[in-house]
Short mmCIF file of C-alpha atoms and ligand atoms in Angstrom, two decimals:
data_model
loop_
_atom_site.label_atom_id
_atom_site.label_comp_id
_atom_site.label_asym_id
_atom_site.label_seq_id
_atom_site.Cartn_x
_atom_site.Cartn_y
_atom_site.Cartn_z
CA MET Z 1 0.00 0.00 0.00
CA LYS Z 2 1.24 3.43 -0.90
CA ASN Z 3 1.10 6.17 1.73
CA ILE Z 4 1.15 9.93 1.34
CA PHE Z 5 4.22 10.08 3.60
CA ASP Z 6 6.28 7.80 1.34
CA LYS Z 7 9.40 9.45 -0.05
CA CYS Z 8 9.00 10.15 -3.76
CA LYS Z 9 10.52 11.86 -6.78
CA PHE Z 10 8.98 15.01 -8.24
CA GLY Z 11 11.03 15.91 -11.31
CA ASP Z 12 14.57 16.28 -9.95
CA PHE Z 13 13.37 16.79 -6.37
CA GLU Z 14 13.33 14.12 -3.65
CA LEU Z 15 10.19 14.75 -1.61
CA LYS Z 16 9.39 13.63 1.93
CA SER Z 17 5.74 13.14 1.05
CA HIS Z 18 3.20 13.36 -1.76
CA ILE Z 19 1.66 16.49 -0.23
CA ILE Z 20 2.21 19.89 -1.79
CA ARG Z 21 1.31 23.11 -0.09
CA SER Z 22 -0.41 25.59 -2.40
CA GLY Z 23 -0.02 29.28 -1.51
CA MET Z 24 -2.69 31.97 -1.58
CA TRP Z 25 -2.59 35.66 -0.62
CA GLU Z 26 0.37 37.36 1.06
CA SER Z 27 -1.11 39.76 3.56
CA GLN Z 28 1.41 39.96 6.39
CA ARG Z 29 3.76 42.79 5.48
CA ASP Z 30 4.93 45.80 7.43
CA LYS Z 31 4.43 49.45 6.43
CA VAL Z 32 7.33 49.47 3.97
CA GLY Z 33 6.34 46.14 2.45
CA PHE Z 34 8.81 43.81 4.18
CA LEU Z 35 7.55 40.41 5.34
CA THR Z 36 6.66 40.26 9.01
CA GLN Z 37 8.08 37.62 11.36
CA ASP Z 38 4.69 35.85 11.22
CA VAL Z 39 5.37 34.93 7.58
CA PHE Z 40 8.69 33.28 8.45
CA ASN Z 41 7.04 31.45 11.36
CA ARG Z 42 4.24 30.20 9.09
CA TYR Z 43 6.66 28.90 6.44
CA GLU Z 44 8.84 27.24 9.08
CA GLN Z 45 5.86 25.40 10.57
CA ILE Z 46 4.82 24.17 7.12
CA ALA Z 47 8.37 23.18 6.10
CA LYS Z 48 8.98 21.04 9.17
CA SER Z 49 5.53 19.41 9.15
CA GLY Z 50 6.37 16.67 6.62
CA VAL Z 51 5.23 18.52 3.49
CA GLY Z 52 6.84 17.42 0.22
CA LEU Z 53 7.00 20.72 -1.67
CA ILE Z 54 5.92 24.30 -0.98
CA ASN Z 55 4.40 26.65 -3.51
CA SER Z 56 4.68 30.23 -2.28
CA GLU Z 57 1.92 32.77 -1.85
CA LEU Z 58 1.26 34.93 -4.91
CA PHE Z 59 3.88 37.13 -6.55
CA CYS Z 60 2.76 39.81 -9.00
CA LEU Z 61 4.76 41.76 -11.56
CA ASP Z 62 3.48 45.24 -10.93
CA PRO Z 63 2.39 47.28 -7.88
CA ARG Z 64 -0.65 48.44 -9.89
CA ASP Z 65 -1.89 44.89 -10.42
CA ARG Z 66 -5.50 44.33 -9.28
CA PHE Z 67 -4.38 42.01 -6.46
CA ALA Z 68 -1.03 43.64 -5.70
CA ILE Z 69 -1.96 44.61 -2.15
CA TYR Z 70 -2.77 40.98 -1.41
CA SER Z 71 0.35 39.64 -3.14
CA THR Z 72 4.08 40.26 -3.10
CA ASP Z 73 5.28 42.76 -5.69
CA MET Z 74 8.52 41.31 -7.04
CA ASN Z 75 10.10 44.77 -7.19
CA TYR Z 76 9.85 45.91 -3.58
CA LYS Z 77 13.17 46.89 -2.09
CA GLY Z 78 13.33 44.06 0.42
CA PHE Z 79 12.57 41.27 -2.06
CA PHE Z 80 15.99 39.60 -2.10
CA LYS Z 81 16.68 40.09 1.60
CA ASP Z 82 13.30 38.68 2.65
CA TYR Z 83 13.12 35.78 0.24
CA GLN Z 84 16.74 34.67 0.49
CA GLU Z 85 16.10 34.36 4.22
CA LEU Z 86 12.76 32.60 3.70
CA THR Z 87 14.02 30.06 1.14
CA LYS Z 88 17.06 29.34 3.34
CA LEU Z 89 14.68 28.64 6.22
CA VAL Z 90 12.59 26.23 4.12
CA HIS Z 91 15.69 24.49 2.73
CA HIS Z 92 16.93 23.93 6.29
CA TYR Z 93 14.15 21.30 6.48
CA ASN Z 94 15.11 19.81 3.08
CA VAL Z 95 11.93 21.00 1.41
CA PRO Z 96 11.99 22.54 -2.10
CA ILE Z 97 10.04 25.73 -2.70
CA LEU Z 98 8.61 27.28 -5.90
CA GLY Z 99 7.64 30.93 -6.32
CA GLN Z 100 4.10 31.35 -7.62
CA LEU Z 101 3.79 34.09 -10.27
CA ALA Z 102 0.15 35.13 -10.66
CA PHE Z 103 -0.62 38.53 -12.13
CA PHE Z 104 -4.14 39.64 -13.02
CA TRP Z 105 -3.34 42.48 -15.43
CA TYR Z 106 -0.59 43.08 -17.89
CA ASN Z 107 0.74 46.63 -17.72
CA ASP Z 108 2.65 47.99 -20.72
CA GLY Z 109 3.61 51.20 -18.92
CA LEU Z 110 0.73 53.24 -20.36
CA ASN Z 111 -2.21 50.88 -20.45
CA GLN Z 112 -2.88 48.99 -17.24
CA LYS Z 113 -5.61 46.67 -18.48
CA ILE Z 114 -4.54 45.75 -21.98
CA LYS Z 115 -6.60 42.83 -23.28
CA PRO Z 116 -5.17 39.74 -25.07
CA ASN Z 117 -6.68 40.82 -28.41
CA ASP Z 118 -5.07 44.27 -28.10
CA MET Z 119 -1.52 43.14 -27.29
CA SER Z 120 1.01 44.20 -29.93
CA ILE Z 121 3.97 41.90 -30.62
CA LYS Z 122 6.07 44.42 -28.68
CA ASN Z 123 3.66 44.05 -25.73
CA ILE Z 124 3.94 40.26 -25.92
CA ARG Z 125 7.74 40.43 -25.90
CA HIS Z 126 7.57 42.82 -22.95
CA LEU Z 127 5.34 40.48 -20.97
CA GLN Z 128 7.46 37.43 -21.80
CA THR Z 129 10.59 39.32 -20.75
CA ASP Z 130 8.98 40.33 -17.46
CA VAL Z 131 8.15 36.69 -16.66
CA ILE Z 132 11.62 35.49 -17.65
CA ILE Z 133 13.24 38.16 -15.44
CA ALA Z 134 10.88 37.17 -12.62
CA ALA Z 135 12.12 33.58 -12.96
CA LYS Z 136 15.73 34.80 -12.71
CA LYS Z 137 14.92 36.87 -9.63
CA LEU Z 138 13.23 33.91 -7.98
CA GLU Z 139 16.27 31.75 -8.73
CA PHE Z 140 18.58 34.39 -7.25
CA ALA Z 141 16.34 34.61 -4.17
CA GLY Z 142 16.88 30.88 -3.60
CA PHE Z 143 13.68 29.41 -5.01
CA ASP Z 144 14.02 26.01 -6.66
CA GLY Z 145 11.59 26.92 -9.36
CA ILE Z 146 8.72 29.01 -10.59
CA GLN Z 147 5.05 28.20 -10.69
CA ILE Z 148 3.56 30.05 -13.66
CA ASN Z 149 -0.09 30.51 -12.78
CA MET Z 150 -2.00 30.42 -16.08
CA GLY Z 151 -5.14 29.25 -14.31
CA ASN Z 152 -7.93 30.66 -12.14
CA ASN Z 153 -8.70 34.08 -13.65
CA PHE Z 154 -5.13 35.35 -13.95
CA TYR Z 155 -3.93 37.09 -17.09
CA LEU Z 156 -2.29 34.18 -18.89
CA SER Z 157 -5.42 32.06 -18.36
CA ASN Z 158 -7.29 34.63 -20.42
CA PHE Z 159 -4.61 34.88 -23.09
CA ILE Z 160 -4.66 31.13 -23.81
CA ASN Z 161 -8.47 30.97 -23.71
CA PRO Z 162 -10.48 31.21 -26.99
CA TYR Z 163 -13.22 32.93 -24.96
CA PHE Z 164 -10.90 36.00 -24.68
CA ASN Z 165 -8.32 35.45 -27.42
CA GLN Z 166 -9.58 35.96 -30.98
CA ARG Z 167 -6.23 37.11 -32.36
CA THR Z 168 -5.57 36.34 -36.01
CA ASP Z 169 -1.77 36.24 -35.79
CA TYR Z 170 0.62 33.52 -34.50
CA TYR Z 171 -0.57 34.17 -30.92
CA GLY Z 172 -4.22 33.37 -31.57
CA GLY Z 173 -6.44 30.84 -33.28
CA ASN Z 174 -5.55 27.20 -32.68
CA THR Z 175 -4.41 25.74 -29.36
CA PHE Z 176 -0.72 25.85 -30.18
CA ASN Z 177 -0.86 29.49 -31.22
CA ARG Z 178 -2.71 30.59 -28.08
CA MET Z 179 -0.19 28.64 -26.00
CA ARG Z 180 2.79 30.05 -27.91
CA ILE Z 181 3.21 32.99 -25.49
CA VAL Z 182 3.79 30.55 -22.60
CA LEU Z 183 5.72 27.90 -24.54
CA GLU Z 184 8.27 30.52 -25.60
CA ILE Z 185 8.67 31.69 -21.99
CA ILE Z 186 9.24 28.12 -20.78
CA LYS Z 187 11.79 27.41 -23.49
CA VAL Z 188 13.87 30.47 -22.60
CA ILE Z 189 13.74 29.70 -18.87
CA LYS Z 190 14.67 26.04 -19.32
CA ASP Z 191 17.45 26.85 -21.82
CA ASN Z 192 19.05 29.41 -19.51
CA TYR Z 193 18.27 28.71 -15.85
CA LYS Z 194 18.51 25.61 -13.69
CA ILE Z 195 15.07 25.85 -12.15
CA HIS Z 196 11.91 23.76 -12.09
CA VAL Z 197 8.97 25.13 -14.09
CA ASN Z 198 5.51 24.21 -12.84
CA CYS Z 199 2.45 25.32 -14.80
CA LYS Z 200 -0.85 25.84 -13.02
CA LEU Z 201 -3.89 25.74 -15.28
CA ASN Z 202 -7.64 25.23 -15.29
CA LEU Z 203 -8.87 21.82 -16.37
CA ASN Z 204 -11.64 23.57 -18.26
CA ASP Z 205 -13.18 27.02 -18.53
CA GLY Z 206 -16.87 26.31 -18.06
CA ARG Z 207 -18.00 29.15 -20.37
CA LYS Z 208 -19.42 28.53 -23.81
CA GLY Z 209 -16.54 29.02 -26.24
CA GLY Z 210 -13.91 28.66 -23.53
CA ILE Z 211 -11.29 25.95 -22.96
CA SER Z 212 -12.78 22.44 -22.90
CA PHE Z 213 -11.47 19.42 -20.97
CA GLU Z 214 -10.09 18.02 -24.22
CA GLU Z 215 -8.28 21.24 -25.09
CA SER Z 216 -6.75 21.69 -21.64
CA MET Z 217 -5.39 18.14 -21.87
CA GLU Z 218 -3.84 19.04 -25.21
CA MET Z 219 -2.39 22.17 -23.56
CA CYS Z 220 -0.80 20.08 -20.79
CA LYS Z 221 0.84 17.86 -23.40
CA LEU Z 222 2.23 20.92 -25.17
CA LEU Z 223 3.57 22.24 -21.85
CA GLU Z 224 5.39 18.95 -21.26
CA LYS Z 225 6.76 18.89 -24.79
CA TYR Z 226 8.15 22.43 -24.48
CA GLY Z 227 9.89 21.87 -21.15
CA ALA Z 228 7.46 22.23 -18.24
CA ASP Z 229 8.57 20.03 -15.34
CA SER Z 230 5.19 19.56 -13.66
CA ILE Z 231 1.51 20.49 -13.91
CA GLN Z 232 -0.80 21.78 -11.15
CA LEU Z 233 -4.51 21.45 -11.88
CA THR Z 234 -6.92 24.10 -10.72
CA SER Z 235 -10.24 25.58 -11.81
CA ARG Z 236 -11.58 28.99 -12.75
CA THR Z 237 -14.06 29.08 -9.90
CA ASN Z 238 -14.34 27.21 -6.62
CA THR Z 239 -17.91 26.13 -7.38
CA PHE Z 240 -16.96 23.11 -9.43
CA SER Z 241 -19.72 20.52 -8.98
CA SER Z 242 -19.16 16.86 -8.17
CA ASP Z 243 -21.28 13.71 -8.08
CA ASN Z 244 -21.66 11.63 -4.93
CA GLY Z 245 -18.92 13.46 -3.05
CA VAL Z 246 -16.24 12.20 -5.47
CA HIS Z 247 -13.51 14.75 -6.20
CA PRO Z 248 -14.61 16.52 -9.41
CA PHE Z 249 -11.14 16.47 -10.99
CA ILE Z 250 -10.33 12.80 -10.41
CA THR Z 251 -11.22 11.30 -13.78
CA TYR Z 252 -9.38 14.04 -15.62
CA ALA Z 253 -6.33 14.01 -13.31
CA ASP Z 254 -6.11 10.21 -13.47
CA LYS Z 255 -6.11 10.23 -17.28
CA LEU Z 256 -3.65 13.11 -17.48
CA SER Z 257 -1.29 11.46 -14.98
CA SER Z 258 -1.27 8.30 -17.11
CA GLU Z 259 -0.58 10.20 -20.33
CA LEU Z 260 2.20 12.54 -19.14
CA ASP Z 261 5.71 11.65 -17.99
CA ILE Z 262 5.91 14.72 -15.73
CA PRO Z 263 4.20 14.97 -12.30
CA VAL Z 264 0.57 16.09 -12.21
CA VAL Z 265 -0.77 17.64 -9.00
CA LEU Z 266 -4.42 17.29 -8.02
CA GLY Z 267 -5.71 20.26 -6.01
CA GLY Z 268 -8.97 21.42 -4.46
CA ARG Z 269 -11.23 20.04 -1.74
CA LEU Z 270 -8.72 17.60 -0.28
CA ASN Z 271 -8.74 17.59 3.50
CA ASP Z 272 -8.44 14.08 4.92
CA MET Z 273 -5.68 11.52 4.85
CA ASP Z 274 -7.78 8.43 4.19
CA THR Z 275 -9.35 9.95 1.08
CA ILE Z 276 -6.00 11.06 -0.29
CA ASN Z 277 -4.41 7.67 0.41
CA ASN Z 278 -7.33 6.01 -1.34
CA ILE Z 279 -6.82 8.15 -4.45
CA LEU Z 280 -3.07 7.45 -4.31
CA ASN Z 281 -3.71 3.70 -4.25
CA THR Z 282 -6.54 3.47 -6.78
CA THR Z 283 -5.56 5.92 -9.51
CA ASN Z 284 -2.47 7.12 -11.39
CA ILE Z 285 -2.52 10.38 -9.39
CA GLU Z 286 0.56 10.75 -7.19
CA PHE Z 287 0.63 14.33 -5.94
CA PHE Z 288 -1.93 16.30 -3.94
CA SER Z 289 -2.03 19.98 -3.09
CA MET Z 290 -3.83 21.76 -0.27
CA SER Z 291 -4.03 25.40 0.72
CA LYS Z 292 -6.67 26.17 3.36
CA PRO Z 293 -5.78 23.21 5.62
CA PHE Z 294 -2.35 24.86 5.98
CA VAL Z 295 -3.99 28.23 6.70
CA ALA Z 296 -6.12 26.73 9.46
CA GLN Z 297 -3.21 24.81 10.99
CA PRO Z 298 0.22 25.16 9.31
CA ASN Z 299 1.64 22.01 10.99
CA PHE Z 300 -1.35 19.65 10.64
CA LEU Z 301 0.71 17.08 8.71
CA GLU Z 302 2.70 16.32 11.89
CA GLU Z 303 -0.50 14.99 13.49
CA TRP Z 304 -1.54 13.07 10.36
CA LYS Z 305 1.86 11.38 10.21
CA ALA Z 306 1.94 10.53 13.93
CA ASN Z 307 -1.63 9.19 14.00
CA GLY Z 308 -1.71 7.49 10.59
CA HIS Z 309 -4.92 9.32 9.73
CA GLY Z 310 -6.45 12.75 10.13
CA LYS Z 311 -8.81 15.38 8.81
CA SER Z 312 -8.15 19.09 8.49
CA ILE Z 313 -9.77 21.34 11.08
CA CYS Z 314 -10.56 23.87 8.32
CA LYS Z 315 -14.31 24.52 8.31
CA GLY Z 316 -14.38 25.70 4.71
CA CYS Z 317 -15.94 29.06 5.61
CA ASN Z 318 -13.85 30.68 2.83
CA ASN Z 319 -13.15 33.83 4.89
CA CYS Z 320 -9.39 33.62 4.35
CA TYR Z 321 -9.82 33.39 0.58
CA SER Z 322 -12.52 36.02 0.17
CA LYS Z 323 -10.83 38.50 2.55
CA LYS Z 324 -7.54 37.77 0.78
CA VAL Z 325 -5.38 36.91 3.74
CA SER Z 326 -3.16 33.95 4.56
CA THR Z 327 -4.42 33.62 8.12
CA CYS Z 328 -7.45 31.86 9.60
CA PHE Z 329 -10.52 33.62 10.99
CA VAL Z 330 -11.82 30.60 12.86
CA TYR Z 331 -8.80 29.48 14.81
CA GLY Z 332 -7.63 32.82 16.07
CA ASN Z 333 -4.78 33.77 13.79
CA GLY Z 334 -6.92 35.90 11.44
CA ASP Z 335 -6.46 39.67 11.12
S1 SF4 J 401 -10.75 31.05 7.46
FE1 SF4 J 401 -12.25 29.38 7.13
S2 SF4 J 401 -11.69 28.49 5.12
FE2 SF4 J 401 -9.94 29.74 5.82
S3 SF4 J 401 -8.60 28.28 6.87
FE3 SF4 J 401 -9.91 29.20 8.44
S4 SF4 J 401 -11.65 27.78 8.62
FE4 SF4 J 401 -10.61 27.30 6.70
#
């Protein structure tokens, strides 16, 4: 029988478990933007809990981004000092950490909300360069890789989506062309830096004319072909329906895991050890991400490992997500 606390390989990483922590908002910063001690304490608790891999809270490219005040702007003056210290702390527990890049708007310097159809080739090169520089900065800050968030409702999820992208040039039209903006970024990063590239994307769009399950699977295969090291599945909304309490992504994630040679991470609605172990033993899915269970109790995996079973204390009230903080309102560490 496989167990979530079995050691395992994830690309080039040796993980202590099959559990991946998924980051959300970064809300604990002081008046000049530096991380507070609470952030370091939170990451240390997660890192020593038995987690396999950590994905950071959100990083954005621009202080004018829609969610910048709930994220970390990669250009604040304490970026390297704070994150070199934070990644060193996580590595002390032999846990790899990826920086999650998730920007809502693309800003060309004049136009803050430029839409995919209105991007000039110069704009596209500018955006690609910004992401590639962000990857270099993350590497210099000690991160083991970058998670490029092209899911949820972030900018790149719109650019690759036929619901928003009706371009008639090489960056629009068929699946490959809409993905070209990301595939080119990945190729440059993998050709020049020694970091892991994880791509986070929606398994479908849900809107008429948007990305279908079949197309997102094709997109994942393109990502693998062009150098992505792993895939994290997510969805555009958190209202994804399921039948009979079965995880709504399972069939898709099982099929994708069997068809790709790179790791695929199942996320969303996972909160008890028996269920996750059951999925691990009955499907091809090997990696599982959680976010809110770590918000409610950053070290909950210690109890799961010691007891051989466990269920997160998170009540699913969604306050942390909707109020855009990384602390819990139920268990006393909320703002
Ligand atoms: S605020 Fe609610 S959803 Fe968020 S971690 Fe706490 S209990 Fe869970």
